[in-house]
């Protein structure tokens, strides 16, 4: 023991470098244990598959399927075990070349069911045209009938005045314009020159990623149960649903009726003409 030094001065030097910082997987595992949770508990709460939870806790991010999904899983697991996800995401970015820059929408968001970018028939305009044609035909028929009735009365009575006295002029009730049934577009009340996508987490939580047609990131976060988000673009919306089974999806005012399974990851692309009839 050196003379004049306090016990604090003789403590071993503490290594506070990056090497002494626990790994992402070790930090998540320790926080889970401290919270008294099992891997099954965390998987049930986050809908992240058990195999992926084990892999991340072992610092193996390959099963996640890419940096975007790995960051989403890290954020979800950190919140489930009451950890601040920001330091873990920063640590992941440092060891994987930084946060991924926005990439073209086509490679990352290649939809399993690409809808053709074509407009469906304009049923509203067709219905209005049909109504106008019906009203015009009824009016023309009524007018023609009135004219023929007047001529017959004059011929039988010998004069116009006699016809007026003996035969009353038939009255034709003006037909009421039938009201067209509201179209899907009117019910949805969404702009026709844009694509509108609404994402609602109704059966649980789900990580959601959204990009516009230029590849600009519009949303990248966990959507909690009961939350809804609406997105619009002039041409195309690209989606990644981390847990599609928990999501209700509306495109241009119409609900997408797909049998997505809990925990399934879906990559989707929608345009102004979606969803197509049939």
Coordinates of C-alpha atoms in Angstrom, one line a residue:
X1 CA 0.0 0.0 0.0
X2 CA 1.5 3.3 -1.0
X3 CA 1.9 6.1 1.5
X4 CA -0.6 9.0 1.3
X5 CA -3.1 7.3 -1.0
X6 CA -6.7 6.6 0.0
X7 CA -8.3 3.2 -0.5
X8 CA -10.3 4.6 -3.4
X9 CA -7.0 5.5 -5.2
X10 CA -5.8 1.9 -5.0
X11 CA -8.9 0.4 -6.6
X12 CA -8.3 -1.3 -10.0
X13 CA -8.8 0.8 -13.0
X14 CA -12.4 0.2 -14.3
X15 CA -12.6 -0.5 -18.0
X16 CA -15.4 1.7 -19.3
X17 CA -14.6 1.2 -23.0
X18 CA -17.0 -0.3 -25.5
X19 CA -15.5 -3.7 -24.9
X20 CA -16.8 -3.6 -21.3
X21 CA -20.3 -2.7 -22.4
X22 CA -22.6 -5.8 -22.5
X23 CA -23.8 -7.0 -25.8
X24 CA -27.3 -6.3 -27.1
X25 CA -28.4 -9.9 -26.5
X26 CA -26.8 -10.1 -23.1
X27 CA -28.5 -6.8 -22.0
X28 CA -31.9 -8.0 -23.2
X29 CA -31.5 -11.4 -21.6
X30 CA -30.4 -9.9 -18.2
X31 CA -33.3 -7.4 -18.3
X32 CA -35.7 -10.2 -19.0
X33 CA -34.4 -12.3 -16.1
X34 CA -34.5 -9.2 -13.8
X35 CA -38.1 -8.7 -14.8
X36 CA -38.9 -12.3 -13.9
X37 CA -40.0 -13.2 -17.4
X38 CA -39.3 -16.3 -19.4
X39 CA -38.7 -16.4 -23.2
X40 CA -42.2 -17.8 -23.6
X41 CA -43.6 -14.7 -21.7
X42 CA -41.7 -12.3 -23.9
X43 CA -42.7 -14.1 -27.1
X44 CA -46.4 -14.1 -26.1
X45 CA -46.3 -10.4 -25.2
X46 CA -44.5 -9.2 -28.3
X47 CA -45.6 -11.9 -30.9
X48 CA -41.9 -12.4 -31.8
X49 CA -41.2 -16.1 -32.3
X50 CA -39.4 -18.0 -29.6
X51 CA -36.6 -19.0 -32.0
X52 CA -35.9 -15.3 -32.9
X53 CA -36.0 -14.3 -29.2
X54 CA -33.4 -17.0 -28.4
X55 CA -31.3 -15.9 -31.4
X56 CA -31.3 -12.2 -30.5
X57 CA -30.3 -13.0 -26.9
X58 CA -27.4 -14.9 -28.4
X59 CA -26.5 -11.9 -30.5
X60 CA -27.4 -13.7 -33.7
X61 CA -29.5 -11.4 -35.8
X62 CA -29.5 -13.4 -39.0
X63 CA -32.9 -15.0 -38.4
X64 CA -34.4 -11.5 -38.3
X65 CA -34.1 -11.2 -42.1
X66 CA -32.3 -7.9 -42.3
X67 CA -31.3 -4.8 -40.5
X68 CA -34.8 -3.2 -40.6
X69 CA -36.4 -6.3 -39.0
X70 CA -33.6 -6.7 -36.5
X71 CA -34.0 -3.1 -35.3
X72 CA -37.8 -3.6 -35.0
X73 CA -37.3 -6.8 -33.0
X74 CA -34.7 -5.1 -30.7
X75 CA -37.1 -2.2 -30.1
X76 CA -40.0 -4.5 -29.3
X77 CA -38.1 -6.8 -27.0
X78 CA -36.5 -3.9 -25.1
X79 CA -39.9 -2.3 -24.4
X80 CA -41.2 -5.7 -23.2
X81 CA -38.4 -6.1 -20.6
X82 CA -38.6 -2.4 -19.6
X83 CA -35.3 -1.3 -21.3
X84 CA -34.8 2.0 -23.2
X85 CA -34.4 0.8 -26.8
X86 CA -32.4 3.8 -28.0
X87 CA -29.0 2.8 -26.6
X88 CA -29.4 -0.8 -27.9
X89 CA -30.4 0.5 -31.4
X90 CA -27.4 2.9 -31.4
X91 CA -25.1 -0.1 -30.4
X92 CA -26.6 -2.2 -33.2
X93 CA -26.1 0.6 -35.7
X94 CA -22.4 1.1 -34.6
X95 CA -21.7 -2.6 -35.1
X96 CA -23.6 -3.0 -38.4
X97 CA -22.4 0.0 -40.4
X98 CA -24.9 2.6 -39.1
X99 CA -28.6 3.0 -39.5
X100 CA -29.7 1.7 -42.9
X101 CA -30.3 4.6 -45.4
X102 CA -33.7 4.6 -47.2
X103 CA -33.5 2.2 -50.1
X104 CA -35.6 2.0 -53.3
X105 CA -39.0 0.7 -52.5
X106 CA -39.0 -2.2 -55.1
X107 CA -36.2 -4.5 -53.5
X108 CA -37.3 -4.1 -49.9
X109 CA -41.0 -3.9 -50.3
X110 CA -41.5 -6.4 -53.1
X111 CA -45.1 -7.4 -52.4
X112 CA -46.0 -11.0 -52.6
X113 CA -49.2 -9.9 -54.3
X114 CA -48.3 -7.0 -56.6
X115 CA -51.4 -5.4 -57.8
X116 CA -51.4 -4.1 -61.4
X117 CA -51.3 -0.3 -61.5
X118 CA -54.5 0.2 -63.4
X119 CA -57.7 1.9 -62.6
X120 CA -61.0 0.0 -62.2
X121 CA -64.1 1.0 -64.0
X122 CA -65.7 4.3 -62.8
X123 CA -69.0 2.9 -61.6
X124 CA -70.2 6.3 -60.3
X125 CA -70.0 7.9 -63.7
X126 CA -71.6 4.9 -65.4
X127 CA -74.5 5.0 -62.9
X128 CA -75.1 8.7 -63.4
X129 CA -75.1 8.3 -67.2
X130 CA -77.6 5.4 -66.9
X131 CA -79.9 7.5 -64.7
X132 CA -79.8 10.5 -67.1
X133 CA -80.6 8.2 -70.0
X134 CA -83.6 6.7 -68.2
X135 CA -85.0 10.1 -67.1
X136 CA -84.6 11.4 -70.7
X137 CA -86.4 8.4 -72.2
X138 CA -89.3 8.7 -69.7
X139 CA -89.6 12.4 -70.4
X140 CA -89.5 11.9 -74.2
X141 CA -92.2 9.1 -74.0
X142 CA -94.5 11.3 -71.9
X143 CA -94.1 14.3 -74.2
X144 CA -94.8 12.1 -77.3
X145 CA -97.9 10.6 -75.7
X146 CA -99.3 14.1 -74.9
X147 CA -98.8 15.2 -78.5
X148 CA -100.6 12.1 -80.0
X149 CA -103.5 12.4 -77.6
X150 CA -104.2 16.0 -78.6
X151 CA -104.2 15.2 -82.3
X152 CA -106.7 12.3 -81.9
X153 CA -109.1 14.5 -80.0
X154 CA -109.2 17.1 -82.7
X155 CA -109.8 14.5 -85.4
X156 CA -112.8 12.9 -83.6
X157 CA -114.5 16.1 -82.5
X158 CA -114.0 18.1 -85.7
X159 CA -112.5 21.1 -83.9
X160 CA -109.9 22.0 -81.3
X161 CA -112.5 23.7 -79.1
X162 CA -114.7 20.6 -79.1
X163 CA -111.8 18.4 -78.2
X164 CA -110.9 20.7 -75.3
X165 CA -114.5 20.5 -74.0
X166 CA -115.1 16.8 -74.3
X167 CA -111.7 15.2 -73.7
X168 CA -109.6 16.4 -70.7
X169 CA -105.9 16.7 -71.4
X170 CA -104.2 13.8 -69.7
X171 CA -101.7 14.8 -67.0
X172 CA -98.5 13.0 -66.7
X173 CA -96.8 13.0 -63.3
X174 CA -93.2 14.1 -63.6
X175 CA -91.1 11.0 -62.8
X176 CA -88.9 11.4 -59.7
X177 CA -85.2 11.0 -60.3
X178 CA -84.1 7.8 -58.6
X179 CA -81.3 8.4 -56.2
X180 CA -78.2 6.5 -57.1
X181 CA -76.9 4.1 -54.5
X182 CA -73.7 5.4 -52.9
X183 CA -70.6 4.0 -54.4
X184 CA -67.6 2.6 -52.5
X185 CA -65.7 5.8 -53.1
X186 CA -68.5 7.9 -51.6
X187 CA -68.7 5.7 -48.5
X188 CA -65.0 5.7 -48.0
X189 CA -64.8 9.5 -48.5
X190 CA -61.1 9.3 -49.6
X191 CA -59.4 11.3 -52.4
X192 CA -59.6 9.6 -55.8
X193 CA -56.2 11.1 -56.9
X194 CA -54.3 9.5 -54.0
X195 CA -53.7 6.1 -52.3
X196 CA -54.9 6.1 -48.7
X197 CA -53.9 3.3 -46.3
X198 CA -55.2 2.9 -42.7
X199 CA -53.5 0.4 -40.4
X200 CA -55.3 -0.5 -37.1
X201 CA -53.8 -2.8 -34.4
X202 CA -57.0 -4.6 -33.2
X203 CA -55.8 -8.0 -32.0
X204 CA -52.4 -7.0 -30.4
X205 CA -49.3 -5.1 -31.0
X206 CA -47.4 -5.1 -34.3
X207 CA -44.3 -3.4 -35.7
X208 CA -45.1 -1.4 -38.8
X209 CA -42.9 0.1 -41.5
X210 CA -44.3 2.4 -44.1
X211 CA -42.7 4.1 -47.2
X212 CA -44.0 6.3 -50.0
X213 CA -43.4 5.8 -53.7
X214 CA -40.0 7.6 -53.5
X215 CA -38.8 5.2 -50.7
X216 CA -39.1 7.9 -48.0
X217 CA -39.7 6.4 -44.6
X218 CA -43.1 7.5 -43.3
X219 CA -43.4 5.3 -40.2
X220 CA -41.1 2.8 -38.4
X221 CA -42.4 1.9 -34.9
X222 CA -44.5 -0.4 -32.8
X223 CA -48.2 0.1 -33.2
X224 CA -49.9 -0.7 -29.9
X225 CA -53.3 -2.5 -29.6
X226 CA -56.1 0.0 -30.3
X227 CA -53.9 2.4 -32.2
X228 CA -54.5 3.4 -35.8
X229 CA -52.4 5.2 -38.4
X230 CA -53.4 6.6 -41.8
X231 CA -51.0 7.2 -44.6
X232 CA -51.4 8.9 -48.1
X233 CA -49.3 9.2 -51.2
X234 CA -49.9 10.4 -54.7
X235 CA -48.9 7.1 -56.3
X236 CA -48.0 4.1 -54.0
X237 CA -47.7 3.0 -50.3
X238 CA -45.3 0.3 -49.3
X239 CA -46.0 -1.7 -46.1
X240 CA -44.1 -4.1 -43.9
X241 CA -46.4 -5.6 -41.1
X242 CA -44.3 -7.3 -38.4
X243 CA -47.4 -9.2 -37.1
X244 CA -50.0 -9.1 -39.8
X245 CA -52.4 -11.2 -37.8
X246 CA -53.0 -8.4 -35.3
X247 CA -53.8 -5.8 -38.0
X248 CA -56.9 -4.6 -39.7
X249 CA -56.0 -3.0 -43.1
X250 CA -58.1 -0.5 -45.1
X251 CA -57.0 0.6 -48.6
X252 CA -58.8 3.5 -50.2
X253 CA -61.7 3.1 -47.7
X254 CA -62.1 -0.7 -48.3
X255 CA -61.1 -3.4 -45.8
X256 CA -58.6 -5.9 -47.0
X257 CA -60.0 -9.4 -46.2
X258 CA -56.8 -11.5 -46.0
X259 CA -56.4 -14.5 -43.7
X260 CA -53.1 -13.3 -42.1
X261 CA -51.8 -15.5 -39.4
X262 CA -50.5 -14.2 -36.0
X263 CA -46.8 -13.6 -36.1
X264 CA -46.7 -13.5 -39.9
X265 CA -44.6 -10.8 -41.6
X266 CA -46.3 -9.4 -44.7
X267 CA -44.8 -7.1 -47.3
X268 CA -47.5 -5.2 -49.3
X269 CA -47.8 -2.5 -52.0
X270 CA -51.0 -0.6 -52.8
X271 CA -51.8 2.0 -55.4
X272 CA -54.7 4.4 -56.2
X273 CA -56.7 1.7 -58.0
X274 CA -56.6 -0.8 -55.2
X275 CA -58.2 -3.0 -54.1
X276 CA -59.3 -4.3 -57.5
X277 CA -62.8 -5.8 -57.8
X278 CA -62.9 -9.5 -57.6

